[in-house]
Coordinates of C-alpha atoms in Angstrom, one line a residue:
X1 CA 83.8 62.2 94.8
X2 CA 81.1 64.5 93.1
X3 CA 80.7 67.6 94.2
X4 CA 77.0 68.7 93.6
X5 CA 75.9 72.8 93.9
X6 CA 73.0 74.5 92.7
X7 CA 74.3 78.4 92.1
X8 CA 77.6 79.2 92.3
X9 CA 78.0 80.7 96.2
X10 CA 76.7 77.1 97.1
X11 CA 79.6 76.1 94.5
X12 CA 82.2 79.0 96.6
X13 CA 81.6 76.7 99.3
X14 CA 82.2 73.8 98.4
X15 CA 85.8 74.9 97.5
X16 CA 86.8 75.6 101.0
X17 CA 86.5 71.3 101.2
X18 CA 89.2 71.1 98.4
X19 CA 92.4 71.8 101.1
X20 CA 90.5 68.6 103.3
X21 CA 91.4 66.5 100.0
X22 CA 94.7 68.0 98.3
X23 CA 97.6 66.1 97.6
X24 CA 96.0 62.7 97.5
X25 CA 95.9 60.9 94.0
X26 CA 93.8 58.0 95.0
X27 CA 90.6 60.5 95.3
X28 CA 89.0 61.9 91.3
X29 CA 87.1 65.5 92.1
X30 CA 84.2 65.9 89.9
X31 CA 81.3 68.6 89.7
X32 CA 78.1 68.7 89.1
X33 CA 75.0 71.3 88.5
X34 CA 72.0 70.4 90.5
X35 CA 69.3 72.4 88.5
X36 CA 66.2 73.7 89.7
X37 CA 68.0 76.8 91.3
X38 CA 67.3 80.6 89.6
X39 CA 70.6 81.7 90.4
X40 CA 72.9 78.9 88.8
X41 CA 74.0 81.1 85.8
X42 CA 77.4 81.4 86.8
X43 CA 78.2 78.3 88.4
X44 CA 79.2 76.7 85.4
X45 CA 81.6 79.1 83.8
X46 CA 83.4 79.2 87.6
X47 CA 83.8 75.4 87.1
X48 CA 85.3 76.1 83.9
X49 CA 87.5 79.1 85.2
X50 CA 89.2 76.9 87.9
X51 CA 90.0 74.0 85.4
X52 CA 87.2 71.3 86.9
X53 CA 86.3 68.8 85.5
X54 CA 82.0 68.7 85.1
X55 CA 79.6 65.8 84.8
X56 CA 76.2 66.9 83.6
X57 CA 73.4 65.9 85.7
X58 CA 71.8 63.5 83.5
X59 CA 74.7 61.5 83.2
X60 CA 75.4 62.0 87.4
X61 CA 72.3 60.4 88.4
X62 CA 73.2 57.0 86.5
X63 CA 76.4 56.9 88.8
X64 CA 76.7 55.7 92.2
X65 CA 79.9 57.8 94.4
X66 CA 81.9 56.7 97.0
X67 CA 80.6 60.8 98.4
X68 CA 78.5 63.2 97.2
X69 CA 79.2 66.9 98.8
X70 CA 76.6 69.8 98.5
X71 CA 76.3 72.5 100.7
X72 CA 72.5 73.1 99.9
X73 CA 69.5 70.6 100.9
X74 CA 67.4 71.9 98.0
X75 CA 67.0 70.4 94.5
X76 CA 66.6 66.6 93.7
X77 CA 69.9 65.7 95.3
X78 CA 67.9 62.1 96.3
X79 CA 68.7 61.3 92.6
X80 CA 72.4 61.1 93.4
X81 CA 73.3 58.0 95.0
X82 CA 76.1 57.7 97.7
X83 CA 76.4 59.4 101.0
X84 CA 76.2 62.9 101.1
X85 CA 78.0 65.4 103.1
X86 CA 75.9 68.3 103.7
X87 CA 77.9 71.6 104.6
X88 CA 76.0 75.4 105.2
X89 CA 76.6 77.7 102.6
X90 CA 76.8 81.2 105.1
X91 CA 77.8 82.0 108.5
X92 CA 74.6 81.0 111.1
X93 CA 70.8 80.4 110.1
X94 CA 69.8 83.9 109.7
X95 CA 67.1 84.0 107.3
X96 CA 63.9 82.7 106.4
X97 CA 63.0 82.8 102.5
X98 CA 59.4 83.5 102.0
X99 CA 57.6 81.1 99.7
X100 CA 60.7 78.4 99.7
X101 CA 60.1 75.2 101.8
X102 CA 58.6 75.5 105.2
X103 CA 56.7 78.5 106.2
X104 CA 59.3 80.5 108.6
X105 CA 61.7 77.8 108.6
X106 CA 66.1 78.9 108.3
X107 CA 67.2 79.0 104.8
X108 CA 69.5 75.5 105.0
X109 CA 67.5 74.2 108.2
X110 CA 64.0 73.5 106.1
X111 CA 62.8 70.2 107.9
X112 CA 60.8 69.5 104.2
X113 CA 64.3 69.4 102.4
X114 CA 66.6 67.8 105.2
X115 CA 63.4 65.2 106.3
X116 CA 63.8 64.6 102.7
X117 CA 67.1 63.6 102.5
X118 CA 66.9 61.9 106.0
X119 CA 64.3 59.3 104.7
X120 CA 66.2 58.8 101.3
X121 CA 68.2 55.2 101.7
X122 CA 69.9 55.8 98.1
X123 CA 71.6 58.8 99.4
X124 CA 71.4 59.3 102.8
X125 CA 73.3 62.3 104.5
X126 CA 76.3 60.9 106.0
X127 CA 77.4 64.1 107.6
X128 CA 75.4 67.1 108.3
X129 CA 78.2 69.6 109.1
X130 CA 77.3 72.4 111.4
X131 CA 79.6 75.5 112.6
X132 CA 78.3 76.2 116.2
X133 CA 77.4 73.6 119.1
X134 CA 74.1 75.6 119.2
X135 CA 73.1 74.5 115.6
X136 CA 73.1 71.1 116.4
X137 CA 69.9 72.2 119.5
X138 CA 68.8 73.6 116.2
X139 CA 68.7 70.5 113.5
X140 CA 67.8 68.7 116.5
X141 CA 64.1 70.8 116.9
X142 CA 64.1 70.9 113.2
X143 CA 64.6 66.8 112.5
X144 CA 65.5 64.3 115.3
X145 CA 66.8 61.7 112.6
X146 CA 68.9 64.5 110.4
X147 CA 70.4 65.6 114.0
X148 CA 71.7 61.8 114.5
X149 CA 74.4 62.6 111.7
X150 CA 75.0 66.3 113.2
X151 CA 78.8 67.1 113.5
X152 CA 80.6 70.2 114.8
X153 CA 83.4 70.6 112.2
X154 CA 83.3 74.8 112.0
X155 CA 83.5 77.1 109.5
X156 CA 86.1 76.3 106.9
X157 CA 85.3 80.0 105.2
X158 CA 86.4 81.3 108.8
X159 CA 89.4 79.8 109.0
X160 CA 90.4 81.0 105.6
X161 CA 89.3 84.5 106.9
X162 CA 91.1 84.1 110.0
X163 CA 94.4 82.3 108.2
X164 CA 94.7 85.2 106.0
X165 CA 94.1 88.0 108.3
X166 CA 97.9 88.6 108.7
X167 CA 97.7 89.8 105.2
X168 CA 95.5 92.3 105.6
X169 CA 98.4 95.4 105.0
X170 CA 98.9 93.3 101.6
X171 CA 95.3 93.5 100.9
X172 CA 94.9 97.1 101.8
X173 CA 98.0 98.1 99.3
X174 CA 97.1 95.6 96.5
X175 CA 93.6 97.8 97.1
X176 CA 95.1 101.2 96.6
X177 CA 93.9 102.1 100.1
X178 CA 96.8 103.4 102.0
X179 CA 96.0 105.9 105.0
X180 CA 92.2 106.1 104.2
X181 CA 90.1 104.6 105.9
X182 CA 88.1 101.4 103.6
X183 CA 84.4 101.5 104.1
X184 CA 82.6 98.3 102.3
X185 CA 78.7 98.2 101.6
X186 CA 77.9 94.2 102.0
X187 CA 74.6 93.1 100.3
X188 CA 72.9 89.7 100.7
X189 CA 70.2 89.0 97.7
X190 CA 66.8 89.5 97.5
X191 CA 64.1 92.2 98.0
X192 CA 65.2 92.9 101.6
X193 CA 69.1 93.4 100.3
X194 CA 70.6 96.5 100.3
X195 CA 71.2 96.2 97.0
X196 CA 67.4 96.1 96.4
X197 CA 66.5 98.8 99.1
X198 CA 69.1 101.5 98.4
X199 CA 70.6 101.0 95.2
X200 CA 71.3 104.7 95.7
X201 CA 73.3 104.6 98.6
X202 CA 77.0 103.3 96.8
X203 CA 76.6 106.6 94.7
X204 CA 75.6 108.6 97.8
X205 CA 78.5 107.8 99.5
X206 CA 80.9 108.3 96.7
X207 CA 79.4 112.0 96.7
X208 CA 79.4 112.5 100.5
X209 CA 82.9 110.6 101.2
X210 CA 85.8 113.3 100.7
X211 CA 88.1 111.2 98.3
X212 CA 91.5 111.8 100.2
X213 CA 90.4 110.3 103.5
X214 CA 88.1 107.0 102.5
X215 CA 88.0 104.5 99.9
X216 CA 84.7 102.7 99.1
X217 CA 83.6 98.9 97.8
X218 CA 81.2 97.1 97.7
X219 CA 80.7 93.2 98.2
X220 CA 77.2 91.8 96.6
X221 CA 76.0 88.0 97.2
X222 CA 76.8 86.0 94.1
X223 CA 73.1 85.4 93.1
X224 CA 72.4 89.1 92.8
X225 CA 75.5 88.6 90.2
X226 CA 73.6 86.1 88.3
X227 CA 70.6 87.6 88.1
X228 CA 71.6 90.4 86.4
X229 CA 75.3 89.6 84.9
X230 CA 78.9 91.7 85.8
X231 CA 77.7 93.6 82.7
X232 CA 74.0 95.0 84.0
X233 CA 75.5 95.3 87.6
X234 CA 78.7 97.7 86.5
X235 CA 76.3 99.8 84.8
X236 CA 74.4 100.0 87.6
X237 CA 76.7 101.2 89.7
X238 CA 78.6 103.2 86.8
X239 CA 78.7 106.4 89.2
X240 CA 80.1 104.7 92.2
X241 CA 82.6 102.7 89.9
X242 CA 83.4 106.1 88.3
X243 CA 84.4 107.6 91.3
X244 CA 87.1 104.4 92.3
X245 CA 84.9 102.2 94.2
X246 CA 85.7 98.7 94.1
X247 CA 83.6 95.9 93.2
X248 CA 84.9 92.8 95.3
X249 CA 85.0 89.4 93.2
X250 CA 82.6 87.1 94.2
X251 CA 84.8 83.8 95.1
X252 CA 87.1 84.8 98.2
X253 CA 87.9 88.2 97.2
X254 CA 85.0 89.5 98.9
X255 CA 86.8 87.7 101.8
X256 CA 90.0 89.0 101.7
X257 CA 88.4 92.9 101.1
X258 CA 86.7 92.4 104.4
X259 CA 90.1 91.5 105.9
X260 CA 91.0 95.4 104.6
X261 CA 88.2 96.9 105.5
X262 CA 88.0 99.7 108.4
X263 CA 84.4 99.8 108.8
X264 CA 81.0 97.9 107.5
X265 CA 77.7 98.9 106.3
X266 CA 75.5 96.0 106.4
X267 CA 71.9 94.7 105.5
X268 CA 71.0 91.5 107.2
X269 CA 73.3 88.8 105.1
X270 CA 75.8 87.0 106.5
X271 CA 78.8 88.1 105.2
X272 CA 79.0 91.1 108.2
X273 CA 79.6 88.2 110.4
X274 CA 82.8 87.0 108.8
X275 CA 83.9 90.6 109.1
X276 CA 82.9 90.4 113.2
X277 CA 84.9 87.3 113.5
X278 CA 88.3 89.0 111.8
X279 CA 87.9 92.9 112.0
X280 CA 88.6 93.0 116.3
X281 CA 85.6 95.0 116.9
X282 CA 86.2 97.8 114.0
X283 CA 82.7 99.8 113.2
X284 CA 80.1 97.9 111.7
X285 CA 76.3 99.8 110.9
X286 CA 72.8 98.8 109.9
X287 CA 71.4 99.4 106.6
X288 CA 69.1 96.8 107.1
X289 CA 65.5 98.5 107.4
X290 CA 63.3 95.1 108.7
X291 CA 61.1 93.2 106.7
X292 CA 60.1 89.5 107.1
X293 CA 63.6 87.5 106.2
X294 CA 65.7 87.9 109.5
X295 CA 64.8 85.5 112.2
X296 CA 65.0 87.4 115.1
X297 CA 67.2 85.4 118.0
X298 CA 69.7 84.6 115.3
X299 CA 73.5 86.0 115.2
X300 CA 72.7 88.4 112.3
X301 CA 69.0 89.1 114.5
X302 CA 71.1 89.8 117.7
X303 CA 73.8 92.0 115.6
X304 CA 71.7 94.2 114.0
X305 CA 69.5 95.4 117.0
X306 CA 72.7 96.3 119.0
X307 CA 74.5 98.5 116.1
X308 CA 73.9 102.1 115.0
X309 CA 71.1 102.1 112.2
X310 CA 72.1 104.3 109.0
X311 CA 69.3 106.3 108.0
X312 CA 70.7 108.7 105.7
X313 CA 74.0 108.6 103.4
X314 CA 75.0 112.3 104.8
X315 CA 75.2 110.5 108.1
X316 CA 77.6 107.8 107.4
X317 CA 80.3 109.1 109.2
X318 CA 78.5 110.2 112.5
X319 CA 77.1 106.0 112.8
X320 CA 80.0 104.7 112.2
X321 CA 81.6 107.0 115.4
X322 CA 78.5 106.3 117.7
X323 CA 79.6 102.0 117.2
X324 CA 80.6 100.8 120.5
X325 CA 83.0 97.6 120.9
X326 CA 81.1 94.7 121.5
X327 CA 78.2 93.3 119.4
X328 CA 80.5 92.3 116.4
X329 CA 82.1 90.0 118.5
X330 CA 78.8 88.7 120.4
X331 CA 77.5 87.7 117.5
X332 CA 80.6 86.2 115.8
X333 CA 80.4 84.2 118.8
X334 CA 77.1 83.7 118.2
X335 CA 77.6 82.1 114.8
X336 CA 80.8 80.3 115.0
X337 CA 82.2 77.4 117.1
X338 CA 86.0 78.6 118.5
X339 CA 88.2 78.5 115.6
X340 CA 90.6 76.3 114.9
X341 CA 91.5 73.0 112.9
X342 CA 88.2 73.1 111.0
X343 CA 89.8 71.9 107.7
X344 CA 91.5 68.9 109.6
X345 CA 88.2 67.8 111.3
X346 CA 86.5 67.6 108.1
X347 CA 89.0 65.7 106.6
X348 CA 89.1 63.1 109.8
X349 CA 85.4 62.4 108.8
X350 CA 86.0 62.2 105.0
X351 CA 88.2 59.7 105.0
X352 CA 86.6 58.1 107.9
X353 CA 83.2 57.6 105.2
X354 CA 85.4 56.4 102.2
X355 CA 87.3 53.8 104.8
X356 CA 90.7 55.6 103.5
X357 CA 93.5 56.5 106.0
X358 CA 94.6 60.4 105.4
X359 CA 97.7 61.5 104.0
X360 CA 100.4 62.3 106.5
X361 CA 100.6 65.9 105.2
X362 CA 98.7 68.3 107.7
X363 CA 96.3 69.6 105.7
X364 CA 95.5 74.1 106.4
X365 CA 92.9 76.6 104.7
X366 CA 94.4 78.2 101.7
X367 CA 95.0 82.0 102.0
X368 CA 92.9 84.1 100.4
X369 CA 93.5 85.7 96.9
X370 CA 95.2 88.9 96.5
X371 CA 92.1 91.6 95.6
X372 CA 91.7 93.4 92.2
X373 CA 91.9 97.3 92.6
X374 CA 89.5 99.7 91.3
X375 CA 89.4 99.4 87.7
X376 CA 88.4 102.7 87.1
X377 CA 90.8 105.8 89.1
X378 CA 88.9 108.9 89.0
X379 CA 91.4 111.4 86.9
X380 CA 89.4 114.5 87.9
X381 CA 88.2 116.4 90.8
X382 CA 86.2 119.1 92.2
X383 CA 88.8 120.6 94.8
X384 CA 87.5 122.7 98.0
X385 CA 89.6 124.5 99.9
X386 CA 89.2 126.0 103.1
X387 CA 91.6 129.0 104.7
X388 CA 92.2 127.6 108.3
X389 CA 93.3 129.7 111.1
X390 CA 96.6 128.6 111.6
X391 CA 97.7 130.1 108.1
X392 CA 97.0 127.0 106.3
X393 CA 94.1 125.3 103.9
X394 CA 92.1 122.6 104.4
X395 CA 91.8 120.5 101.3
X396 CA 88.9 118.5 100.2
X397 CA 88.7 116.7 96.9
X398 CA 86.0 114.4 95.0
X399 CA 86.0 112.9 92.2
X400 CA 83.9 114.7 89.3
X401 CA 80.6 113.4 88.4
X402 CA 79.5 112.5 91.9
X403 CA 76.8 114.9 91.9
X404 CA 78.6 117.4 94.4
X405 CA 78.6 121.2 94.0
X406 CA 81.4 122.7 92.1
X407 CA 85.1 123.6 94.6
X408 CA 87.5 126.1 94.2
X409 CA 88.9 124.9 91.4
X410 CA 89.1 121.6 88.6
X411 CA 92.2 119.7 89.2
X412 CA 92.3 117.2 86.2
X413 CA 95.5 114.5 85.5
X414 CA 96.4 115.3 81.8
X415 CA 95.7 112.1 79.4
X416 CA 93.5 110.1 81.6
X417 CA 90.5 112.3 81.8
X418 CA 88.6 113.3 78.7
X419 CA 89.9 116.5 76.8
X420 CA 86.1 118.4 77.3
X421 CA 87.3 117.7 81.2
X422 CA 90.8 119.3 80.4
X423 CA 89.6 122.0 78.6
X424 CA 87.8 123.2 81.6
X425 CA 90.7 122.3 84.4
X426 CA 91.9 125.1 86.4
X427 CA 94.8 123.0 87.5
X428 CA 96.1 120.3 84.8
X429 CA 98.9 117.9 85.7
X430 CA 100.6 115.1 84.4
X431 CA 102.6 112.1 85.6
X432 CA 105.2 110.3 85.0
X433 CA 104.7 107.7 82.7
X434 CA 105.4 104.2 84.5
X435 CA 106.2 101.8 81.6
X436 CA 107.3 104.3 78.9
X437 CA 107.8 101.8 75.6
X438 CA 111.2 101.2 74.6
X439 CA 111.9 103.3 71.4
X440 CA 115.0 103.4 69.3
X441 CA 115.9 107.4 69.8
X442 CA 113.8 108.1 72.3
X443 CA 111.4 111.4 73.4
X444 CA 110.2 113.4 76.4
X445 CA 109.3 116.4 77.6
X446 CA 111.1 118.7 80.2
X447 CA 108.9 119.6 83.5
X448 CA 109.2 123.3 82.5
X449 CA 108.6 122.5 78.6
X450 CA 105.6 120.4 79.1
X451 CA 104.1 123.1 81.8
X452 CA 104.8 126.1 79.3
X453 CA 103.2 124.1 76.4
X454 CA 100.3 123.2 78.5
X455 CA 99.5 127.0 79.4
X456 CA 99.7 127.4 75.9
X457 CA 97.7 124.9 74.4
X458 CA 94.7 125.3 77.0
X459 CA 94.3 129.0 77.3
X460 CA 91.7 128.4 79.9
X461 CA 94.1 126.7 82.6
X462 CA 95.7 128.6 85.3
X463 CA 98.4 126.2 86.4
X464 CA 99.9 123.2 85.4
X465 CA 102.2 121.1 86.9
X466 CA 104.6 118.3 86.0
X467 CA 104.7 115.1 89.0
X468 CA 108.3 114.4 89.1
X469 CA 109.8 110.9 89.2
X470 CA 111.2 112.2 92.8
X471 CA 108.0 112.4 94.2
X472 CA 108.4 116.6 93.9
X473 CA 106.2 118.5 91.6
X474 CA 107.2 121.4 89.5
X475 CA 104.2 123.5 89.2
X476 CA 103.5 126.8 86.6
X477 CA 101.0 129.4 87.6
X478 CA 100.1 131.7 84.7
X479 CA 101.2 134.6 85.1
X480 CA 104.5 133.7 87.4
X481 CA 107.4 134.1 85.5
X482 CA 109.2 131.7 88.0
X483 CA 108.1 128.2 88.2
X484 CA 107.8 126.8 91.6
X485 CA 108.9 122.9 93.0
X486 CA 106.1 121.6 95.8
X487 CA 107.0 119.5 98.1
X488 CA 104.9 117.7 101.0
X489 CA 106.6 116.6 104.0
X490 CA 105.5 113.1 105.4
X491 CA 104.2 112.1 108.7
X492 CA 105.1 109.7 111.0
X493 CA 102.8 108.2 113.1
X494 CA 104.4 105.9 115.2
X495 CA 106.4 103.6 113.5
X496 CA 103.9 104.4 109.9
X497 CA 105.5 106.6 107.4
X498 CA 102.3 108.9 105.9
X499 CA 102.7 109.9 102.5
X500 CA 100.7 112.9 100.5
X501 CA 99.7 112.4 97.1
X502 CA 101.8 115.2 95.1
X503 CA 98.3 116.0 93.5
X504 CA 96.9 117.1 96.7
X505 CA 99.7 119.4 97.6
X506 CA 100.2 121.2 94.2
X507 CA 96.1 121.6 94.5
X508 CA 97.0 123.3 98.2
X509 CA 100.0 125.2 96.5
X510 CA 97.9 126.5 93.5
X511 CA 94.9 127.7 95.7
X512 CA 97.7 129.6 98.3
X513 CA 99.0 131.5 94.7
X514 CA 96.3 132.5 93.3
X515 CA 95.0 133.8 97.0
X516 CA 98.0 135.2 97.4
X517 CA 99.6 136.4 94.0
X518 CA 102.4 138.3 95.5
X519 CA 104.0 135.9 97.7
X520 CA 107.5 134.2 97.9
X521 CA 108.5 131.0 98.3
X522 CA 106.7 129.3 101.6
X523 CA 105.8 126.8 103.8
X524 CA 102.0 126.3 104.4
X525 CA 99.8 123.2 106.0
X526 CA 97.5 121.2 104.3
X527 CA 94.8 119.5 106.1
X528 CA 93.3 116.3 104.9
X529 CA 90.5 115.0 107.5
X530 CA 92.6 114.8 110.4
X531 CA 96.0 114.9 109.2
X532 CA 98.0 117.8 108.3
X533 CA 100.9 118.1 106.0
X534 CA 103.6 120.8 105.8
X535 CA 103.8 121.7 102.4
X536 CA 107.0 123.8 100.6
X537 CA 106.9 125.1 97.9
X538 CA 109.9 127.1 96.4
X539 CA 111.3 129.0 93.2
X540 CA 112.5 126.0 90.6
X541 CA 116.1 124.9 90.4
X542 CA 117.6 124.4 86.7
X543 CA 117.5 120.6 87.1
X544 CA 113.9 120.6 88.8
X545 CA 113.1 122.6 85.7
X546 CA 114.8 119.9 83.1
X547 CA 114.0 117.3 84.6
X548 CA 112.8 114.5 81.8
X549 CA 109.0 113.6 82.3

């Protein structure tokens, strides 16, 4: 079997089919690059990555295959001879590419591409493999004789989505997301693409976004990738990345960070439909400003006119609260056939085409991969605080270099942010190190000695503060002669334990002493978005005070 794609999301695809064929040694799996495409950098090197095995085209047009599988009608696939399987490479028929094929035809649905194939004897399609009953109406209109080979099989990208949805708390860990809530930017490609449009708005909301209460990424379409490289997109977004926004991989990672996510922003590309299908009718908002590629009617068309329009990055927040339940899951409806045993019906028409009976093995989608983190933690921030009226501060922290107005003070994690940003800290921590190398006599500081040394050495800092392995912090306030151990209580929320970063509360402990000079040992809460913690903080015990860091 040759499997023939022209970029390397048509290639993503065409993976999905791999589960349809695993386990059977009577079957070779080969790949091949269709050229003609602009965005077929990558596709290659993902080949490679995954250990396949690659025939160049040249040498792929001389054979004949017992199947050839593309998901793309474009390109000179009439050179390949054997019966093709042609499979969608997105959710729906949602956009028309000016200048490509047909004037206003679908992008996959071009009657001069699929008429093409059609009337080609050497490599006929076999099996045009559609998602939703509707589409079938649609190949129909499209090309009577290309509709004759028209199959519902569904989405085998959904039922990946769908089959890993239970995973979705391991995602959100593996993601560093805990309690926040996950906002992810999806961009299609293109001059209509969010990416094109506002290439802005990622750094806008890292400003706006109060760091303690939601966690950004961003999932781009993998020809955007290729046309510029990781390398040209990182710098890019430098300011975003700075300030821990994830940048989802572009095989199924993307997927299984839309399986996290809490809320979508979302130009007109498909991938906001995925999200629909698995997210049960969490907030999803336009960023999609018009322009001539949507196909009005289609899922993504009917989606986008029934969801709160983003006009402004200050008002993220305020769309996402005016969503109301219902038009994700219209147009996931919409777009998809009822899922279920996708992967199985594509395999029943395989083997059916190679006249082979299919292993006895059920064959099931593959979960999706466990996603990367944020490369990049932000080791600094610009801390506000607020006096509240029920004796307590509200704390609000973002990451320095965002572009927001200085807080109340510069809380900065000793060793991972640069010295300049040290030197200027009004609160400088440190915390435990995880993996400490094993040494033959070995060497640490005390909580109190590193804290004393720190006031010393930094004349400039008004606290500092030692995160102990406990989960307690032992924090020094210049000044004080009595260092102080912070503590913040979690919260249950019903049968979720809530846990406070130790950083937040020694930032709400520092601002209560320094407004307060005088006062003893005491409880206060500290308000993050909604939540509020009941912080202690109370005068040092001897061990608190030698406790190795």
């Amino acid at each position: 079997m040759l499997f023939a794609a022209r970029s390397a999301v048509a290639l993503y695809r065409l993976l999905d089919v791999l589960p349809a064929l695993s386990g059977d040694h009577r079957i070779t799996r080969r790949f091949t690059l269709v050229p003609g495409s602009d965005y077929d950098t990558d596709t290659l090197a993902a080949i490679d990555a995954l250990g396949g095995r690659t025939v160049p085209w040249a040498e792929a047009c001389e054979r004949s295959y017992d199947l050839v599988v593309t998901a793309s009608p474009k390109g000179d696939l009439h050179l390949l001879r054997g019966p093709h399987v042609l499979l969608p490479h997105g959710a729906g028929f949602n956009k028309s590419i000016p200048g490509e094929g047909s004037a206003d035809s679908a992008s996959g649905l071009d009657p001069e591409f699929l008429r093409r194939a059609a009337r080609n004897e050497g490599a006929p399609i076999a099996l045009h493999a559609l998602a939703h009953p509707d589409q079938v109406a649609t190949v129909t209109a499209v090309d009577p004789t290309s509709a004759s080979r028209a199959k519902v099989i569904g989405d085998l990208t959904l039922e990946r989505v769908l089959a890993s949805s239970p995973l979705r708390d391991r995602y959100r860990a593996a993601l560093g997301t805990g309690a926040r809530t996950l906002l992810v930017l999806t961009s299609t490609w293109g001059p209509e693409s969010l990416i094109r449009r506002h290439p802005e708005l990622p750094a806008r909301l890292a400003q706006q976004l109060p760091y303690d209460e939601y966690q950004l990424a961003l999932i781009i379409h993998p020809n955007e990738r290729s046309l510029l490289g990781t390398y040209e997109l990182t710098e890019r977004l430098a300011p975003a990345l700075d300030a821990g926004m994830i940048l989802a991989g572009a095989h199924d990672e993307w997927a299984s960070v839309l399986i996290a996510a809490d809320a979508l922003a979302t130009d007109h590309g498909s991938a906001a439909l995925y999200y629909c299908a698995a997210a049960e009718d969490r907030p999803v908002v336009s960023v999609h400003g018009g322009g001539g590629e949507l196909i009005p009617g289609s899922p993504m068309g009917v989606l986008l006119d029934r969801i709160p329009q983003l006009e402004r990055a200050e008002d993220i927040i305020e769309a996402l609260r005016a969503y109301r339940p219902g038009p994700g899951k219209a147009a996931a409806e919409a777009a998809f056939a009822p899922p279920g045993d996708a992967v199985e019906r594509l395999r029943t028409e395989v083997y059916a085409l190679l006249g082979l009976t299919p292993p006895t093995h059920r064959a099931a989608p593959r979960p999706l991969q466990i996603p990367a983190p944020s490369r990049r933690v932000p080791a600094a921030f610009d801390v506000h605080v607020e006096a509240t009226t029920n004796d307590g501060v509200r704390i609000t922290r973002h990451p320095v270099g965002t572009g927001g107005p200085p807080g109340h003070h510069l809380a900065v994690e000793h060793g991972a942010a640069s010295e300049q940003l040290a030197r200027s800290a009004g609160l400088l921590l440190r915390r435990p190190l995880l993996a400490p190398t094993a040494t033959p006599v070995d060497l640490a500081w005390t909580a109190d000695g590193w804290t004393r040394h720190t006031l010393s050495a930094y004349p400039g800092c008004r606290a500092a503060a030692a995160l102990l392995p406990s989960g307690e912090s032992l924090l020094r306030v210049r000044g004080h002669e009595q260092p102080y151990t912070v503590r913040a209580e979690p919260l249950t929320e019903g049968e979720r334990i809530v846990r406070l970063d130790p950083s937040v509360a020694l930032s709400a402990a520092h601002a209560r002493l320094l407004a307060r000079p005088g006062e003893k040992p005491a409880r206060l809460n500290c308000h993050i978005g909604e939540r509020t913690f009941r912080i202690t903080f109370s005068a040092a015990t001897e061990t608190e005070t030698m406790a190795a860091i």
